[in-house]
Short mmCIF file of C-alpha atoms in Angstrom, two decimals:
data_model
loop_
_atom_site.label_atom_id
_atom_site.label_comp_id
_atom_site.label_asym_id
_atom_site.label_seq_id
_atom_site.Cartn_x
_atom_site.Cartn_y
_atom_site.Cartn_z
CA UNK A 229 -5.27 -16.32 2.56
CA UNK A 230 -8.87 -16.65 2.90
CA UNK A 231 -9.52 -18.58 6.15
CA UNK A 232 -12.35 -18.66 8.74
CA UNK A 233 -15.38 -16.62 8.04
CA UNK A 234 -16.57 -14.67 11.05
CA UNK A 235 -20.11 -13.85 12.05
CA UNK A 236 -21.38 -10.33 12.70
CA UNK A 237 -21.19 -10.99 16.33
CA UNK A 238 -17.65 -12.38 16.20
CA UNK A 239 -16.51 -9.48 13.98
CA UNK A 240 -18.04 -6.97 16.56
CA UNK A 241 -16.18 -8.67 19.40
CA UNK A 242 -13.01 -8.45 17.36
CA UNK A 243 -13.46 -4.69 16.70
CA UNK A 244 -14.16 -4.48 20.48
CA UNK A 245 -17.67 -2.93 19.86
CA UNK A 246 -21.26 -3.90 20.68
CA UNK A 247 -23.07 -5.38 17.75
CA UNK A 248 -25.33 -2.43 17.31
CA UNK A 249 -22.40 -0.02 17.32
CA UNK A 250 -20.56 -2.27 15.04
CA UNK A 251 -23.47 -2.11 12.43
CA UNK A 252 -23.59 1.67 12.77
CA UNK A 253 -19.86 1.90 11.93
CA UNK A 254 -20.31 -0.34 8.98
CA UNK A 255 -23.10 1.97 7.61
CA UNK A 256 -20.75 4.97 8.13
CA UNK A 257 -18.09 3.51 6.13
CA UNK A 258 -20.58 2.59 3.36
CA UNK A 259 -21.64 6.26 3.39
CA UNK A 260 -18.24 7.50 2.81
CA UNK A 261 -17.39 8.95 -0.64
CA UNK A 262 -13.54 8.18 -0.82
CA UNK A 263 -11.92 4.61 -0.57
CA UNK A 264 -8.26 4.05 -0.36
CA UNK A 265 -7.81 0.38 -1.08
CA UNK A 266 -4.78 -2.04 -0.70
CA UNK A 267 -4.78 -4.61 -3.32
CA UNK A 268 -2.85 -7.97 -2.33
CA UNK A 269 -4.88 -9.76 0.41
CA UNK A 270 -7.81 -7.44 -0.35
CA UNK A 271 -8.69 -7.64 -3.95
CA UNK A 272 -6.68 -10.56 -4.94
CA UNK A 273 -4.00 -13.04 -3.91
CA UNK A 274 -1.49 -13.83 -6.67
CA UNK A 275 -3.52 -14.61 -9.66
CA UNK A 276 -6.83 -15.33 -7.80
CA UNK A 277 -9.57 -12.81 -7.23
CA UNK A 278 -10.73 -12.86 -3.63
CA UNK A 279 -14.56 -13.43 -2.88
CA UNK A 280 -16.61 -10.44 -2.98
CA UNK A 281 -13.89 -8.31 -4.80
CA UNK A 282 -15.92 -8.05 -7.98
CA UNK A 283 -19.02 -7.12 -6.14
CA UNK A 284 -17.17 -4.51 -4.15
CA UNK A 285 -15.58 -2.83 -7.34
CA UNK A 286 -19.10 -2.82 -9.11
CA UNK A 287 -20.60 -1.33 -5.87
CA UNK A 288 -17.86 1.54 -5.92
CA UNK A 289 -18.65 2.30 -9.55
CA UNK A 290 -22.34 2.03 -9.33
CA UNK A 291 -22.39 4.40 -6.29
CA UNK A 292 -20.00 6.84 -8.03
CA UNK A 293 -17.55 6.59 -5.24
CA UNK A 294 -13.96 7.95 -5.58
CA UNK A 295 -11.45 5.25 -5.09
CA UNK A 296 -7.81 4.63 -5.41
CA UNK A 297 -5.91 1.28 -5.34
CA UNK A 298 -2.87 1.87 -3.22
CA UNK A 299 0.13 -0.64 -3.11
CA UNK A 300 3.63 -0.66 -1.56
CA UNK A 301 4.71 -2.66 -4.54
CA UNK A 302 6.93 -0.42 -6.54
CA UNK A 303 7.61 -2.95 -9.31
CA UNK A 304 4.50 -2.63 -11.51
CA UNK A 305 3.35 0.42 -13.37
CA UNK A 306 -0.52 1.51 -13.17
CA UNK A 307 -0.85 0.23 -16.70
CA UNK A 308 0.38 -3.33 -15.79
CA UNK A 309 -1.90 -3.22 -12.61
CA UNK A 310 -4.97 -2.49 -14.84
CA UNK A 311 -3.98 -5.23 -17.14
CA UNK A 312 -3.50 -7.61 -14.29
CA UNK A 313 -7.04 -6.85 -12.77
CA UNK A 314 -8.53 -6.92 -16.21
CA UNK A 315 -7.47 -10.51 -16.68
CA UNK A 316 -9.26 -11.17 -13.35
CA UNK A 317 -12.33 -9.64 -14.66
CA UNK A 318 -12.21 -6.09 -13.12
CA UNK A 319 -12.14 -2.91 -15.48
CA UNK A 320 -10.40 -0.37 -13.60
CA UNK A 321 -8.77 2.76 -15.26
CA UNK A 322 -5.02 3.06 -14.93
CA UNK A 323 -5.38 6.42 -13.01
CA UNK A 324 -7.03 4.75 -10.23
CA UNK A 325 -3.82 2.97 -9.26
CA UNK A 326 -1.07 4.53 -7.03
CA UNK A 327 2.16 2.75 -6.21
CA UNK A 328 5.01 3.41 -3.76
CA UNK A 329 7.19 3.98 -6.84
CA UNK A 330 5.02 6.96 -7.85
CA UNK A 331 4.85 8.30 -4.37
CA UNK A 332 8.70 8.15 -4.00
CA UNK A 333 9.14 9.85 -7.44
CA UNK A 334 6.78 12.74 -6.39
CA UNK A 335 8.59 13.10 -3.11
CA UNK A 336 11.98 13.37 -4.90
CA UNK A 337 10.46 15.81 -7.25
CA UNK A 338 9.33 17.94 -4.47
CA UNK A 339 12.89 18.11 -3.24
CA UNK A 340 14.55 18.64 -6.58
CA UNK A 341 11.95 20.25 -9.01
CA UNK A 342 14.54 20.38 -11.81
CA UNK A 343 15.31 16.68 -11.60
CA UNK A 344 18.43 14.75 -10.45
CA UNK A 345 20.20 11.48 -10.65
CA UNK A 346 19.51 8.21 -8.83
CA UNK A 347 20.92 4.74 -8.45
CA UNK A 348 17.87 2.42 -7.98
CA UNK A 349 17.36 -1.09 -6.97
CA UNK A 350 14.04 -2.18 -8.11
CA UNK A 351 11.77 -3.12 -10.94
CA UNK A 352 10.70 -1.27 -14.15
CA UNK A 353 7.82 0.52 -12.36
CA UNK A 354 10.23 2.14 -10.21
CA UNK A 355 12.57 3.21 -13.01
CA UNK A 356 9.67 4.44 -15.17
CA UNK A 357 8.30 6.56 -12.25
CA UNK A 358 11.57 8.15 -11.44
CA UNK A 359 12.27 8.92 -15.13
CA UNK A 360 8.80 10.50 -15.50
CA UNK A 361 9.66 12.81 -12.47
CA UNK A 362 12.92 13.93 -14.10
CA UNK A 363 15.39 11.53 -12.52
CA UNK A 364 17.94 9.63 -14.53
CA UNK A 365 19.90 6.56 -13.49
CA UNK A 366 23.62 7.00 -12.66
CA UNK A 367 26.28 4.92 -11.03
CA UNK A 368 28.49 7.97 -10.47
CA UNK A 369 27.82 10.16 -7.53
CA UNK A 370 23.94 10.05 -7.80
CA UNK A 371 21.90 12.38 -5.54
CA UNK A 372 19.93 9.48 -4.33
CA UNK A 373 20.06 5.72 -3.75
CA UNK A 374 16.53 4.38 -4.06
CA UNK A 375 15.62 0.88 -2.84
CA UNK A 376 12.36 -0.63 -4.12
CA UNK A 377 10.56 -3.91 -4.04
CA UNK A 378 12.74 -6.98 -4.60
CA UNK A 379 14.03 -7.50 -8.11
CA UNK A 380 16.91 -8.77 -10.23
CA UNK A 381 19.08 -5.58 -9.25
CA UNK A 382 18.98 -6.69 -5.48
CA UNK A 383 22.18 -8.70 -6.01
CA UNK A 384 25.31 -8.57 -3.73
CA UNK A 385 26.93 -6.45 -6.34
CA UNK A 386 23.92 -4.04 -6.51
CA UNK A 387 23.76 -3.72 -2.78
CA UNK A 388 27.70 -3.24 -2.46
CA UNK A 389 27.47 -0.53 -5.08
CA UNK A 390 24.46 1.20 -3.26
CA UNK A 391 26.53 1.02 -0.01
CA UNK A 392 29.59 2.57 -1.70
CA UNK A 393 27.50 5.44 -3.11
CA UNK A 394 25.97 6.24 0.24
CA UNK A 395 29.18 5.98 2.32
CA UNK A 396 31.63 7.32 -0.30
CA UNK A 397 29.54 9.80 -2.40
CA UNK A 398 27.05 10.82 0.20
CA UNK A 399 23.95 9.77 -1.94
CA UNK A 400 20.97 10.01 0.31
CA UNK A 401 19.25 6.67 1.04
CA UNK A 402 15.49 6.56 0.03
CA UNK A 403 13.00 3.53 0.43
CA UNK A 404 9.88 3.12 -1.69
CA UNK A 405 8.31 1.01 1.34
CA UNK A 406 9.33 -0.47 4.62
CA UNK A 407 7.94 -3.94 3.97
CA UNK A 408 10.41 -6.44 5.37
CA UNK A 409 9.02 -9.33 3.43
CA UNK A 410 6.52 -10.47 0.92
CA UNK A 411 4.70 -13.66 0.01
CA UNK A 412 4.74 -15.48 -3.36
CA UNK A 413 1.70 -17.09 -4.88
CA UNK A 414 3.05 -20.48 -3.64
CA UNK A 415 3.22 -19.19 -0.08
CA UNK A 416 7.04 -18.66 -0.10
CA UNK A 417 8.19 -15.84 2.00
CA UNK A 418 10.68 -13.38 0.05
CA UNK A 419 12.70 -10.53 1.19
CA UNK A 420 11.04 -7.10 0.81
CA UNK A 421 12.51 -3.46 0.39
CA UNK A 422 12.60 -3.07 4.18
CA UNK A 423 15.06 -5.91 4.58
CA UNK A 424 17.47 -4.46 2.10
CA UNK A 425 17.06 -0.93 3.58
CA UNK A 426 17.85 -2.50 7.02
CA UNK A 427 21.07 -3.96 5.67
CA UNK A 428 22.12 -0.70 4.02
CA UNK A 429 21.26 1.33 7.15
CA UNK A 430 23.22 -0.91 9.48
CA UNK A 431 26.27 -1.07 7.07
CA UNK A 432 26.25 2.84 6.31
CA UNK A 433 25.24 4.14 9.63
CA UNK A 434 22.72 6.32 7.67
CA UNK A 435 18.92 6.50 8.10
CA UNK A 436 16.74 5.87 5.12
CA UNK A 437 13.72 8.21 4.42
CA UNK A 438 10.78 5.82 3.42
CA UNK A 439 7.87 7.08 1.29
CA UNK A 440 5.38 4.08 1.08
CA UNK A 441 2.70 3.05 3.71
CA UNK A 442 2.40 3.64 6.56
CA UNK A 443 3.98 6.98 5.81
CA UNK A 444 1.70 9.74 6.06
CA UNK A 445 3.40 11.17 2.88
CA UNK A 446 1.77 8.52 0.77
CA UNK A 447 -1.65 9.03 2.39
CA UNK A 448 -1.46 12.74 1.84
CA UNK A 449 -0.90 12.03 -1.95
CA UNK A 450 -3.82 9.59 -2.04
CA UNK A 451 -6.09 11.99 -0.28
CA UNK A 452 -5.07 14.82 -2.64
CA UNK A 453 -5.93 12.64 -5.56
CA UNK A 454 -9.39 11.99 -4.13
CA UNK A 455 -9.92 15.51 -3.36
CA UNK A 456 -12.00 14.71 -0.28
CA UNK A 457 -11.84 15.49 3.36
CA UNK A 458 -10.37 12.90 5.82
CA UNK A 459 -13.80 12.50 7.41
CA UNK A 460 -15.33 11.26 4.06
CA UNK A 461 -12.42 8.88 3.31
CA UNK A 462 -11.44 5.48 4.68
CA UNK A 463 -8.46 3.04 3.91
CA UNK A 464 -9.05 -0.64 3.48
CA UNK A 465 -6.35 -3.28 3.90
CA UNK A 466 -5.26 -6.53 5.35
CA UNK A 467 -1.98 -5.53 7.26
CA UNK A 468 -2.08 -3.90 10.65
CA UNK A 469 1.58 -2.66 10.31
CA UNK A 470 1.13 -0.84 6.91
CA UNK A 471 -2.58 -0.19 6.01
CA UNK A 472 -4.17 0.19 9.41
CA UNK A 473 -1.20 2.05 10.82
CA UNK A 474 -1.25 4.38 7.79
CA UNK A 475 -4.96 5.17 8.38
CA UNK A 476 -4.17 5.71 12.08
CA UNK A 477 -1.18 8.14 11.34
CA UNK A 478 -3.27 10.04 8.71
CA UNK A 479 -6.44 10.09 10.82
CA UNK A 480 -8.38 8.30 8.12
CA UNK A 481 -10.66 5.51 9.31
CA UNK A 482 -8.94 2.28 8.88
CA UNK A 483 -10.74 -0.80 7.78
CA UNK A 484 -9.24 -4.27 8.31
CA UNK A 485 -10.12 -7.23 6.22
CA UNK A 486 -9.40 -10.83 7.28
CA UNK A 487 -8.86 -11.97 3.79
CA UNK A 488 -5.11 -11.38 3.79
CA UNK A 489 -2.18 -11.80 6.30
CA UNK A 490 -3.90 -10.71 9.52
CA UNK A 491 -5.51 -13.45 11.67
CA UNK A 492 -6.46 -13.99 15.43
CA UNK A 493 -3.02 -14.73 16.30
CA UNK A 494 -1.60 -11.32 15.37
CA UNK A 495 -4.79 -9.18 15.46
CA UNK A 496 -4.24 -7.93 18.98
CA UNK A 497 -0.45 -7.35 18.78
CA UNK A 498 -0.53 -3.53 18.37
CA UNK A 499 -1.63 -0.63 20.41
CA UNK A 500 -3.61 0.89 17.61
CA UNK A 501 -7.01 -0.62 16.46
CA UNK A 502 -9.02 -0.71 13.18
CA UNK A 503 -12.14 1.39 12.99
CA UNK A 504 -13.94 -1.68 11.62
CA UNK A 505 -13.17 -5.31 10.89
CA UNK A 506 -14.72 -7.22 7.90
CA UNK A 507 -14.28 -10.76 6.47
CA UNK A 508 -13.61 -9.10 3.09
CA UNK A 509 -14.58 -6.14 0.91
CA UNK A 510 -17.71 -7.90 -0.46
CA UNK A 511 -19.35 -7.03 2.77
CA UNK A 512 -19.50 -3.41 1.86
CA UNK A 513 -21.55 -4.21 -1.28
CA UNK A 514 -24.22 -5.99 0.54
#
């Protein structure tokens, strides 16, 4: 995941700025009080802490910044994410983690304040978040079919049941995130929630409502947690199609790090651009 390290001059060129203006933008980002941060490809990859991540977290805490780790992965709970980072040497409170499962549960709660029923495909983090929001699991005429990050429930039988509930019982199709794929620690590509959603959309003829990045819904929840204006907040991530697009949609300055999936081959594919490009988050702590 960590490849070529670029010089300031090269990063300026990649951001399409003169070097002086690039440095000015870097200082503006450092001066912000709120940081929304992606995790995989930014802080760690698999079980490996990325270079500069520890310095960055120490800097956030020393400078009394408000920060929230945001992930489209709906499988883990905030407590599990805290425990994972604790094993990597980072001590971060559970309340500083926000997943697409929590975002999805909050959205459904806003639609049905008194709770409801769901049939979900996903991990324990999704089941727990839905339960906490007042939604119980049901295989009989549920209000919603909720598709999360790949898990053991994403079997042919599970998908067939989901399709039947959508087409026969008119359950509404909800996605925790649009990610079509993910990458295991060994580099193997795996199907993501977006791939399963696409199959169900095609088979049912129904359109899913998706809650995770780059949805402005997830960004609104994150910004509400921080309690800061957009102008004093930024989002840091490694993916153009989720993190950078999420910031662009929400009008929150998006910062791209080159420590994850983005490289020179795909950096210029999109019409939208990052506000700033860094090698990694450690550069904010310098």
